[in-house]
Amino acid sequence: MSTIAAPRIALPQLLVRLVYVAPVALFVVLVAVLPEVLSRTGVMSLLVLAALLGIAAVGQTWAILIGGIDLSIPATIGMANVLLTTLYSQGWGFPAALATIAAVAVATGVVNGALASSLGLHPLVVTLGVGSVVTGAVLVATGGNTGGSVPAALTGAVSPVGTVGPLPVPFAVLAWVAVAALVLWVERRAVFGRHLYAVGANTRAARLAFVRPARVQITVYVVSALCAAATGVLLAGSSGGASVGIGSTYLFSTITAVVVGGTSLLGGAGSYARTIAGVLVTTEFTTLLIGVGIGATMQQVLLGLAILVLITVYGRDRHVAQRL
């Protein structure tokens, strides 16, 4: 009598399934090591940190999904952070300052996408160059004086004890929930979501299917810049001041969150749902390292090693284009 062998699950696919369990498991470990995390303030602190990273990681996820990357995220975060505090301290209204920041972010995203698509250059080179220009322009425009003030409401938006009406949750966390819901809807329901995966899987095939890769690229980098700018604005409330380099850690952390979540660095496979899990894991892991006294330098080393391991494992899976 013949037996039917159970289907084998590839290791990369198994890890992708486990990524949704990892945040819960790591939180249990975190609470065991640092019991104070289980308090309301501790949990909200984690969620605020995750929200800041999660909003910034939207653009990185989509950029990687289409086979690119966005290295201008830290510069855009710094731009928004400095512009908000500078303009507000000069008497600008908060809405006017936000509109100006959004306009600069959109321009940054358009330049990133247009140069990458029209010149055929890899987005890594383009976004790195554009990011340097943005940082330099901010320093020139402010004369190197990046001080200023922020609205009191913005400070409350990122405070672990902040609330929104009757909800005992900081505004930053609710904002992340709203952004995540919209992003997931676009990926799963909207036409643009299908275009994202088509371009990432095979740009030439997508073009033959009447998808416009250039338009998709520009849109992705505009969204990335706007999300990075939103993070920069929220960070102004967290720090109470401004620094053009305040977003420097987000380059590494956004990529870490995407990779930990299992989105393919080759493009065409992954989702923001996975990145959400990656964001929670990255935030919890970093908090755990800080809690046990590991410094920032060693944290970067350990996170880098984790990325190398995951890239090695996920790299065993064939790219989507090879299956078409």
C-alpha angles and dihedrals in degrees: 000000000000123000127216114231118228113252115263118237115215114238095241090051091049091052091050089056092047093051090079090056095045097077091056094045093047091047089056089052091046092053091048091054098035109026092180089071089074092070120098091253091049094050093045091048089056092047093049091051089047091048093054091049094040094055092048091047093060092081094041090053094052093042091054091043090062092047098263139093135221116227093166093075095097092049092049091049090051092047093053092044094052097039093052096051093041096048094042092051088051091059101265117146116249094245092050091050091049091049091052092048091049091051092052091046092051091049090050092051093047091052092048094050097040095050094045093049101038100041096038091231121148111261089233090069095038098048092044090054095044090048091054090050092050093050092047093047091052092051092048093047093050096038088236091297103125099166125116145117138275134214115269090234090061091055090054091049092068099032114116088225093047122120138198109218108301092345113101091215128104117250092242091062093048089047090054091050090052093046092047092050091051094046093049091048091052092049095048105030112020127084090234089060091058089048090054092058093041093055092044093049098047124345094195093050090046090054090051087052089058094257114142106223093189092056091047092050094049092048092049094052092045090053089047092052093047092050091047089050090051089054090050091053092050091047089057088062091047097050098031088221141049141260129173089219097049091108097052094105092052094070091066097034096051091051090046092052092050094047094044088051090057102245108153115250086212091064134236098076131074139047144226088255087068091046090055088058089046091051092053092047092048092048094047093045092050091048090050092051091049091047093056092048102258112152128233094259094054090044089060090049094052094044089048091053090050090053092050091051093048094046089052092051098041090044089069089071116088118249115255092243090063090060097052 
